[in-house]
mmCIF file of C-alpha atoms in Angstrom:
data_model
loop_
_atom_site.group_PDB
_atom_site.id
_atom_site.type_symbol
_atom_site.label_atom_id
_atom_site.label_comp_id
_atom_site.label_asym_id
_atom_site.label_seq_id
_atom_site.Cartn_x
_atom_site.Cartn_y
_atom_site.Cartn_z
ATOM 1 C CA UNK A 1 42.811 -48.153 59.795
ATOM 2 C CA UNK A 2 44.903 -48.855 56.708
ATOM 3 C CA UNK A 3 43.145 -50.314 53.689
ATOM 4 C CA UNK A 4 46.250 -52.283 52.855
ATOM 5 C CA UNK A 5 46.893 -55.901 53.796
ATOM 6 C CA UNK A 6 49.628 -56.698 56.358
ATOM 7 C CA UNK A 7 53.313 -56.504 55.479
ATOM 8 C CA UNK A 8 54.745 -59.821 54.322
ATOM 9 C CA UNK A 9 58.111 -61.197 53.270
ATOM 10 C CA UNK A 10 58.900 -63.450 50.275
ATOM 11 C CA UNK A 11 58.922 -67.183 50.857
ATOM 12 C CA UNK A 12 61.112 -67.669 47.764
ATOM 13 C CA UNK A 13 63.264 -65.504 45.517
ATOM 14 C CA UNK A 14 65.933 -65.887 42.870
ATOM 15 C CA UNK A 15 67.770 -64.564 39.839
ATOM 16 C CA UNK A 16 66.505 -65.799 36.462
ATOM 17 C CA UNK A 17 68.877 -65.815 33.502
ATOM 18 C CA UNK A 18 66.840 -64.220 30.704
ATOM 19 C CA UNK A 19 69.680 -64.093 28.188
ATOM 20 C CA UNK A 20 71.914 -61.425 26.666
ATOM 21 C CA UNK A 21 73.785 -61.136 29.953
ATOM 22 C CA UNK A 22 70.701 -60.157 31.978
ATOM 23 C CA UNK A 23 69.656 -61.774 35.269
ATOM 24 C CA UNK A 24 66.204 -60.830 36.537
ATOM 25 C CA UNK A 25 65.341 -60.678 40.232
ATOM 26 C CA UNK A 26 62.045 -62.295 41.215
ATOM 27 C CA UNK A 27 60.236 -63.133 44.442
ATOM 28 C CA UNK A 28 57.075 -64.945 45.492
ATOM 29 C CA UNK A 29 54.973 -64.026 48.519
ATOM 30 C CA UNK A 30 51.764 -65.069 50.236
ATOM 31 C CA UNK A 31 50.167 -68.492 49.823
ATOM 32 C CA UNK A 32 52.161 -70.955 47.645
ATOM 33 C CA UNK A 33 48.843 -72.610 46.747
ATOM 34 C CA UNK A 34 46.986 -69.337 46.204
ATOM 35 C CA UNK A 35 45.758 -67.519 43.109
ATOM 36 C CA UNK A 36 48.764 -66.589 40.961
ATOM 37 C CA UNK A 37 49.233 -62.852 40.475
ATOM 38 C CA UNK A 38 52.106 -60.761 39.147
ATOM 39 C CA UNK A 39 53.024 -57.153 39.927
ATOM 40 C CA UNK A 40 54.391 -55.228 36.930
ATOM 41 C CA UNK A 41 56.189 -52.142 38.211
ATOM 42 C CA UNK A 42 56.303 -48.742 36.609
ATOM 43 C CA UNK A 43 58.936 -46.401 35.298
ATOM 44 C CA UNK A 44 60.209 -47.883 33.086
ATOM 45 C CA UNK A 45 63.025 -48.504 35.533
ATOM 46 C CA UNK A 46 61.383 -48.043 38.935
ATOM 47 C CA UNK A 47 61.823 -51.596 40.245
ATOM 48 C CA UNK A 48 59.418 -53.504 42.477
ATOM 49 C CA UNK A 49 58.842 -52.411 46.083
ATOM 50 C CA UNK A 50 57.705 -54.194 49.273
ATOM 51 C CA UNK A 51 54.674 -51.919 49.446
ATOM 52 C CA UNK A 52 53.186 -53.532 46.356
ATOM 53 C CA UNK A 53 52.775 -56.797 48.280
ATOM 54 C CA UNK A 54 50.197 -55.152 50.530
ATOM 55 C CA UNK A 55 47.554 -54.804 47.802
ATOM 56 C CA UNK A 56 46.959 -58.572 48.013
ATOM 57 C CA UNK A 57 45.469 -60.838 50.657
ATOM 58 C CA UNK A 58 48.435 -63.091 51.537
ATOM 59 C CA UNK A 59 46.118 -65.966 52.374
ATOM 60 C CA UNK A 60 44.461 -65.834 48.953
ATOM 61 C CA UNK A 61 47.273 -65.037 46.509
ATOM 62 C CA UNK A 62 50.547 -66.494 45.319
ATOM 63 C CA UNK A 63 52.101 -63.152 44.472
ATOM 64 C CA UNK A 64 55.040 -62.710 42.073
ATOM 65 C CA UNK A 65 57.133 -59.544 41.919
ATOM 66 C CA UNK A 66 60.124 -58.934 39.664
ATOM 67 C CA UNK A 67 62.556 -56.186 38.686
ATOM 68 C CA UNK A 68 62.617 -55.395 34.975
ATOM 69 C CA UNK A 69 65.928 -55.298 33.129
ATOM 70 C CA UNK A 70 68.497 -52.849 34.432
ATOM 71 C CA UNK A 71 66.779 -51.810 37.653
ATOM 72 C CA UNK A 72 66.045 -52.894 41.206
ATOM 73 C CA UNK A 73 68.035 -56.018 42.020
ATOM 74 C CA UNK A 74 68.312 -57.197 38.420
ATOM 75 C CA UNK A 75 71.739 -57.179 36.796
ATOM 76 C CA UNK A 76 73.565 -55.555 35.115
ATOM 77 C CA UNK A 77 72.272 -52.355 36.713
ATOM 78 C CA UNK A 78 71.665 -49.244 34.630
ATOM 79 C CA UNK A 79 73.150 -47.001 37.344
ATOM 80 C CA UNK A 80 76.515 -48.169 36.001
ATOM 81 C CA UNK A 81 77.336 -46.081 32.908
ATOM 82 C CA UNK A 82 79.054 -49.136 31.435
ATOM 83 C CA UNK A 83 75.710 -50.966 31.284
ATOM 84 C CA UNK A 84 74.401 -50.747 27.739
ATOM 85 C CA UNK A 85 70.663 -50.398 27.095
ATOM 86 C CA UNK A 86 70.565 -51.894 23.617
ATOM 87 C CA UNK A 87 68.960 -55.125 24.855
ATOM 88 C CA UNK A 88 66.526 -53.323 27.150
ATOM 89 C CA UNK A 89 63.375 -52.968 25.042
ATOM 90 C CA UNK A 90 59.646 -53.539 25.380
ATOM 91 C CA UNK A 91 59.723 -56.814 23.445
ATOM 92 C CA UNK A 92 62.528 -58.145 25.646
ATOM 93 C CA UNK A 93 60.577 -57.278 28.814
ATOM 94 C CA UNK A 94 57.560 -59.157 27.459
ATOM 95 C CA UNK A 95 59.763 -62.158 26.696
ATOM 96 C CA UNK A 96 61.127 -61.974 30.248
ATOM 97 C CA UNK A 97 57.610 -62.129 31.691
ATOM 98 C CA UNK A 98 56.868 -65.271 29.686
ATOM 99 C CA UNK A 99 60.133 -66.852 30.834
ATOM 100 C CA UNK A 100 59.351 -66.044 34.470
ATOM 101 C CA UNK A 101 55.833 -67.466 34.295
ATOM 102 C CA UNK A 102 57.180 -70.672 32.757
ATOM 103 C CA UNK A 103 60.030 -70.818 35.302
ATOM 104 C CA UNK A 104 57.550 -70.642 38.184
ATOM 105 C CA UNK A 105 55.190 -73.180 36.632
ATOM 106 C CA UNK A 106 52.247 -70.774 36.448
ATOM 107 C CA UNK A 107 49.569 -71.351 33.817
ATOM 108 C CA UNK A 108 47.547 -68.138 34.261
ATOM 109 C CA UNK A 109 47.975 -65.143 36.535
ATOM 110 C CA UNK A 110 46.243 -61.932 37.499
ATOM 111 C CA UNK A 111 48.248 -58.956 36.223
ATOM 112 C CA UNK A 112 48.561 -55.918 38.509
ATOM 113 C CA UNK A 113 50.308 -52.847 37.109
ATOM 114 C CA UNK A 114 50.534 -49.096 37.352
ATOM 115 C CA UNK A 115 51.740 -46.418 34.926
ATOM 116 C CA UNK A 116 54.400 -48.084 32.733
ATOM 117 C CA UNK A 117 53.357 -51.313 34.459
ATOM 118 C CA UNK A 118 49.879 -50.700 33.051
ATOM 119 C CA UNK A 119 51.346 -50.407 29.530
ATOM 120 C CA UNK A 120 53.501 -53.515 29.869
ATOM 121 C CA UNK A 121 50.670 -55.447 31.518
ATOM 122 C CA UNK A 122 48.282 -54.577 28.691
ATOM 123 C CA UNK A 123 50.843 -55.613 26.078
ATOM 124 C CA UNK A 124 51.427 -58.894 27.933
ATOM 125 C CA UNK A 125 47.684 -59.572 27.957
ATOM 126 C CA UNK A 126 47.351 -58.717 24.258
ATOM 127 C CA UNK A 127 50.210 -61.086 23.470
ATOM 128 C CA UNK A 128 49.070 -63.902 25.793
ATOM 129 C CA UNK A 129 45.376 -63.425 26.706
ATOM 130 C CA UNK A 130 45.132 -67.153 27.467
ATOM 131 C CA UNK A 131 47.673 -66.667 30.280
ATOM 132 C CA UNK A 132 45.910 -63.736 32.007
ATOM 133 C CA UNK A 133 43.019 -64.441 34.381
ATOM 134 C CA UNK A 134 42.215 -60.788 35.198
ATOM 135 C CA UNK A 135 43.849 -57.371 35.384
ATOM 136 C CA UNK A 136 43.985 -54.621 38.022
ATOM 137 C CA UNK A 137 45.509 -51.441 36.606
ATOM 138 C CA UNK A 138 46.076 -47.890 37.856
ATOM 139 C CA UNK A 139 47.984 -44.796 36.760
ATOM 140 C CA UNK A 140 46.407 -45.663 33.441
ATOM 141 C CA UNK A 141 48.604 -45.365 30.368
ATOM 142 C CA UNK A 142 48.799 -47.050 26.971
ATOM 143 C CA UNK A 143 52.294 -46.132 25.788
ATOM 144 C CA UNK A 144 51.252 -43.428 23.326
ATOM 145 C CA UNK A 145 53.717 -40.720 22.368
ATOM 146 C CA UNK A 146 50.942 -38.288 23.192
ATOM 147 C CA UNK A 147 51.055 -39.464 26.807
ATOM 148 C CA UNK A 148 54.798 -39.022 27.231
ATOM 149 C CA UNK A 149 54.705 -35.716 25.329
ATOM 150 C CA UNK A 150 52.089 -34.515 27.828
ATOM 151 C CA UNK A 151 54.346 -35.415 30.753
ATOM 152 C CA UNK A 152 57.492 -33.837 29.305
ATOM 153 C CA UNK A 153 56.073 -30.794 27.537
ATOM 154 C CA UNK A 154 52.293 -30.367 27.803
ATOM 155 C CA UNK A 155 52.247 -30.063 31.593
ATOM 156 C CA UNK A 156 54.567 -27.091 31.336
ATOM 157 C CA UNK A 157 51.460 -24.884 31.122
ATOM 158 C CA UNK A 158 50.297 -26.155 34.516
ATOM 159 C CA UNK A 159 53.671 -26.077 36.314
ATOM 160 C CA UNK A 160 55.509 -23.283 34.475
ATOM 161 C CA UNK A 161 58.287 -22.575 36.990
ATOM 162 C CA UNK A 162 59.228 -26.240 37.447
ATOM 163 C CA UNK A 163 58.997 -26.863 33.702
ATOM 164 C CA UNK A 164 61.253 -23.892 32.956
ATOM 165 C CA UNK A 165 63.885 -25.450 35.233
ATOM 166 C CA UNK A 166 63.379 -28.810 33.515
ATOM 167 C CA UNK A 167 63.701 -27.236 30.070
ATOM 168 C CA UNK A 168 66.806 -25.270 31.051
ATOM 169 C CA UNK A 169 68.499 -28.552 31.979
ATOM 170 C CA UNK A 170 69.144 -29.308 28.301
ATOM 171 C CA UNK A 171 71.199 -27.248 25.807
ATOM 172 C CA UNK A 172 69.310 -24.388 24.154
ATOM 173 C CA UNK A 173 69.507 -26.109 20.764
ATOM 174 C CA UNK A 174 67.545 -29.080 22.132
ATOM 175 C CA UNK A 175 64.736 -27.225 23.895
ATOM 176 C CA UNK A 176 62.311 -27.244 20.965
ATOM 177 C CA UNK A 177 62.905 -30.919 20.232
ATOM 178 C CA UNK A 178 62.206 -34.231 21.947
ATOM 179 C CA UNK A 179 63.134 -33.725 25.592
ATOM 180 C CA UNK A 180 63.540 -37.416 26.528
ATOM 181 C CA UNK A 181 66.064 -37.715 23.676
ATOM 182 C CA UNK A 182 67.926 -34.634 24.898
ATOM 183 C CA UNK A 183 68.065 -35.941 28.457
ATOM 184 C CA UNK A 184 69.108 -39.418 27.291
ATOM 185 C CA UNK A 185 72.042 -37.795 25.518
ATOM 186 C CA UNK A 186 73.090 -35.934 28.688
ATOM 187 C CA UNK A 187 72.831 -39.176 30.679
ATOM 188 C CA UNK A 188 75.389 -40.708 28.291
ATOM 189 C CA UNK A 189 77.870 -37.857 28.781
ATOM 190 C CA UNK A 190 81.437 -38.686 29.696
ATOM 191 C CA UNK A 191 81.393 -36.222 32.598
ATOM 192 C CA UNK A 192 79.799 -37.773 35.729
ATOM 193 C CA UNK A 193 78.690 -34.312 36.918
ATOM 194 C CA UNK A 194 76.707 -33.782 33.705
ATOM 195 C CA UNK A 195 75.036 -37.180 34.096
ATOM 196 C CA UNK A 196 74.182 -36.542 37.738
ATOM 197 C CA UNK A 197 72.716 -33.113 37.075
ATOM 198 C CA UNK A 198 70.545 -34.498 34.272
ATOM 199 C CA UNK A 199 69.266 -37.270 36.553
ATOM 200 C CA UNK A 200 68.421 -34.771 39.294
ATOM 201 C CA UNK A 201 66.711 -32.355 36.891
ATOM 202 C CA UNK A 202 64.578 -35.128 35.442
ATOM 203 C CA UNK A 203 63.531 -36.431 38.879
ATOM 204 C CA UNK A 204 62.784 -32.905 40.140
ATOM 205 C CA UNK A 205 60.356 -32.474 37.244
ATOM 206 C CA UNK A 206 58.703 -35.834 37.995
ATOM 207 C CA UNK A 207 58.187 -34.675 41.591
ATOM 208 C CA UNK A 208 56.733 -31.347 40.439
ATOM 209 C CA UNK A 209 53.805 -32.844 38.551
ATOM 210 C CA UNK A 210 53.113 -35.670 41.022
ATOM 211 C CA UNK A 211 50.001 -33.960 42.372
ATOM 212 C CA UNK A 212 47.769 -35.763 44.837
ATOM 213 C CA UNK A 213 50.646 -37.804 46.263
ATOM 214 C CA UNK A 214 51.064 -38.448 49.983
ATOM 215 C CA UNK A 215 54.557 -36.940 50.200
ATOM 216 C CA UNK A 216 57.888 -36.873 48.347
ATOM 217 C CA UNK A 217 59.127 -39.976 46.596
ATOM 218 C CA UNK A 218 62.075 -40.927 48.809
ATOM 219 C CA UNK A 219 63.583 -43.152 46.111
ATOM 220 C CA UNK A 220 64.608 -40.095 44.087
ATOM 221 C CA UNK A 221 67.080 -39.260 46.878
ATOM 222 C CA UNK A 222 69.133 -42.420 46.154
ATOM 223 C CA UNK A 223 71.811 -41.750 43.504
ATOM 224 C CA UNK A 224 71.790 -45.297 42.044
ATOM 225 C CA UNK A 225 68.002 -45.330 41.769
ATOM 226 C CA UNK A 226 67.986 -41.871 40.215
ATOM 227 C CA UNK A 227 70.563 -42.763 37.588
ATOM 228 C CA UNK A 228 69.100 -46.137 36.605
ATOM 229 C CA UNK A 229 65.547 -44.790 36.497
ATOM 230 C CA UNK A 230 66.354 -41.768 34.366
ATOM 231 C CA UNK A 231 68.591 -43.699 31.976
ATOM 232 C CA UNK A 232 65.903 -46.325 31.406
ATOM 233 C CA UNK A 233 62.871 -44.045 31.198
ATOM 234 C CA UNK A 234 64.520 -41.645 28.731
ATOM 235 C CA UNK A 235 65.747 -44.644 26.696
ATOM 236 C CA UNK A 236 62.183 -45.936 26.384
ATOM 237 C CA UNK A 237 60.440 -42.617 25.839
ATOM 238 C CA UNK A 238 62.951 -41.411 23.269
ATOM 239 C CA UNK A 239 62.133 -44.543 21.249
ATOM 240 C CA UNK A 240 58.374 -44.253 21.699
ATOM 241 C CA UNK A 241 58.626 -47.464 23.755
ATOM 242 C CA UNK A 242 59.001 -49.224 20.362
ATOM 243 C CA UNK A 243 55.204 -49.081 19.911
ATOM 244 C CA UNK A 244 53.150 -47.863 16.966
ATOM 245 C CA UNK A 245 51.190 -44.814 18.138
ATOM 246 C CA UNK A 246 47.821 -45.821 19.595
ATOM 247 C CA UNK A 247 48.384 -49.575 19.164
ATOM 248 C CA UNK A 248 47.153 -50.589 22.624
ATOM 249 C CA UNK A 249 43.922 -48.603 22.366
ATOM 250 C CA UNK A 250 43.276 -49.879 18.830
ATOM 251 C CA UNK A 251 43.662 -53.482 20.010
ATOM 252 C CA UNK A 252 41.996 -53.195 23.427
ATOM 253 C CA UNK A 253 38.859 -54.895 22.099
ATOM 254 C CA UNK A 254 40.910 -58.110 21.877
ATOM 255 C CA UNK A 255 40.823 -58.206 25.704
ATOM 256 C CA UNK A 256 37.058 -58.782 25.783
ATOM 257 C CA UNK A 257 37.542 -62.136 27.548
ATOM 258 C CA UNK A 258 39.809 -60.690 30.261
ATOM 259 C CA UNK A 259 38.118 -58.966 33.238
ATOM 260 C CA UNK A 260 39.733 -55.648 34.080
ATOM 261 C CA UNK A 261 39.485 -53.328 37.090
ATOM 262 C CA UNK A 262 40.753 -49.865 36.096
ATOM 263 C CA UNK A 263 41.434 -47.580 39.070
ATOM 264 C CA UNK A 264 42.406 -43.967 38.442
ATOM 265 C CA UNK A 265 43.060 -40.904 40.603
ATOM 266 C CA UNK A 266 41.031 -37.859 39.618
ATOM 267 C CA UNK A 267 44.183 -35.754 40.122
ATOM 268 C CA UNK A 268 46.328 -37.855 37.761
ATOM 269 C CA UNK A 269 47.677 -35.466 35.080
ATOM 270 C CA UNK A 270 47.324 -38.257 32.505
ATOM 271 C CA UNK A 271 43.569 -37.701 32.624
ATOM 272 C CA UNK A 272 44.033 -34.584 30.493
ATOM 273 C CA UNK A 273 44.315 -36.821 27.418
ATOM 274 C CA UNK A 274 41.264 -38.899 28.336
ATOM 275 C CA UNK A 275 43.246 -42.156 28.498
ATOM 276 C CA UNK A 276 41.171 -43.761 31.317
ATOM 277 C CA UNK A 277 37.895 -43.242 29.512
ATOM 278 C CA UNK A 278 39.252 -44.253 26.117
ATOM 279 C CA UNK A 279 40.701 -47.467 27.531
ATOM 280 C CA UNK A 280 37.525 -48.343 29.442
ATOM 281 C CA UNK A 281 35.362 -47.775 26.351
ATOM 282 C CA UNK A 282 37.690 -49.766 24.093
ATOM 283 C CA UNK A 283 37.957 -52.760 26.461
ATOM 284 C CA UNK A 284 34.704 -54.724 26.816
ATOM 285 C CA UNK A 285 34.440 -56.189 30.307
ATOM 286 C CA UNK A 286 36.573 -53.549 32.004
ATOM 287 C CA UNK A 287 35.268 -51.318 34.786
ATOM 288 C CA UNK A 288 36.650 -47.845 35.549
ATOM 289 C CA UNK A 289 36.680 -46.432 39.092
ATOM 290 C CA UNK A 290 37.709 -42.806 39.571
ATOM 291 C CA UNK A 291 39.122 -41.896 42.994
ATOM 292 C CA UNK A 292 38.812 -38.290 44.131
ATOM 293 C CA UNK A 293 41.681 -37.885 46.598
ATOM 294 C CA UNK A 294 44.499 -39.457 44.578
ATOM 295 C CA UNK A 295 46.915 -38.665 41.778
ATOM 296 C CA UNK A 296 49.229 -40.824 39.695
ATOM 297 C CA UNK A 297 49.645 -44.071 41.580
ATOM 298 C CA UNK A 298 49.457 -42.694 45.103
ATOM 299 C CA UNK A 299 46.778 -41.670 47.584
ATOM 300 C CA UNK A 300 44.630 -43.315 50.291
ATOM 301 C CA UNK A 301 41.555 -43.663 48.126
ATOM 302 C CA UNK A 302 43.552 -45.326 45.374
ATOM 303 C CA UNK A 303 44.921 -47.890 47.831
ATOM 304 C CA UNK A 304 41.422 -48.721 49.088
ATOM 305 C CA UNK A 305 40.084 -49.162 45.556
ATOM 306 C CA UNK A 306 42.996 -51.372 44.462
ATOM 307 C CA UNK A 307 42.673 -53.632 47.506
ATOM 308 C CA UNK A 308 38.924 -53.845 46.930
ATOM 309 C CA UNK A 309 39.606 -54.981 43.355
ATOM 310 C CA UNK A 310 42.095 -57.723 44.278
ATOM 311 C CA UNK A 311 39.840 -58.864 47.122
ATOM 312 C CA UNK A 312 36.893 -59.021 44.720
ATOM 313 C CA UNK A 313 38.771 -61.151 42.185
ATOM 314 C CA UNK A 314 39.904 -63.472 44.999
ATOM 315 C CA UNK A 315 36.316 -63.908 46.192
ATOM 316 C CA UNK A 316 35.096 -64.606 42.652
ATOM 317 C CA UNK A 317 37.794 -67.225 42.148
ATOM 318 C CA UNK A 318 36.848 -69.070 45.352
ATOM 319 C CA UNK A 319 33.100 -68.772 44.782
#
């Protein structure tokens, strides 16, 4: 039997004007009178998915999902090479979350995020701890350069053949430098074939190190998804996500009043840097659960642990 809750559809959705020409897609699901919760998707640039709704009891939660700037159903879409990324930054995404919460009339919400969604969720909580009731995070990351350097270069020792193909996707002069910057440059090329090859090469590498997953990520097969995702993720990583190195871990003690359930797959390559343990030790009141059969964001054990966490917070709220 699946650990996930039943499939549900939104009872409301819309496009929120967040300024600078951007309109952000949002939806609400579950119980309109339930516990407010927000799903912060990964990437950057992955977009929200219907599957994320199933981590929440629809009778207990008023669940909010949204697509961050440039991806999913938000506009303008980064798959279009004419869409500039200059107003797509971490600070703008945090502003968008505040605008959405105000637009929906929510005072406090539980924040649920994975991977980049973990980073953005943590930054949101550090900025507005009074607006966050609890957090459920997986694919644990804090936005450090060390974490993205691991994913783009350090894992080459573990997946040498795939990494050699990834490295050969950029010009020889760029191979000893910052690979997200090199790929971002290719994704801005005037030749559509160059852009498409760069997007495919980047996504092939992401698939290669996604150990512990329950099958290929079908979204990489969609050209528009591939292009928007790779443009956005290389844009963020080449700028260090506009974060001082180690800022989230240094400030994690400020979250002492926010309960946190940290759920991590044992097979997640990010564990090589010790991020889950560092975050759990730096954040008083957080609890780390390691799941043996799962990797970065996917796996049956991870799903069970995430549902158990949201169910537990729902029971505590109604106690």
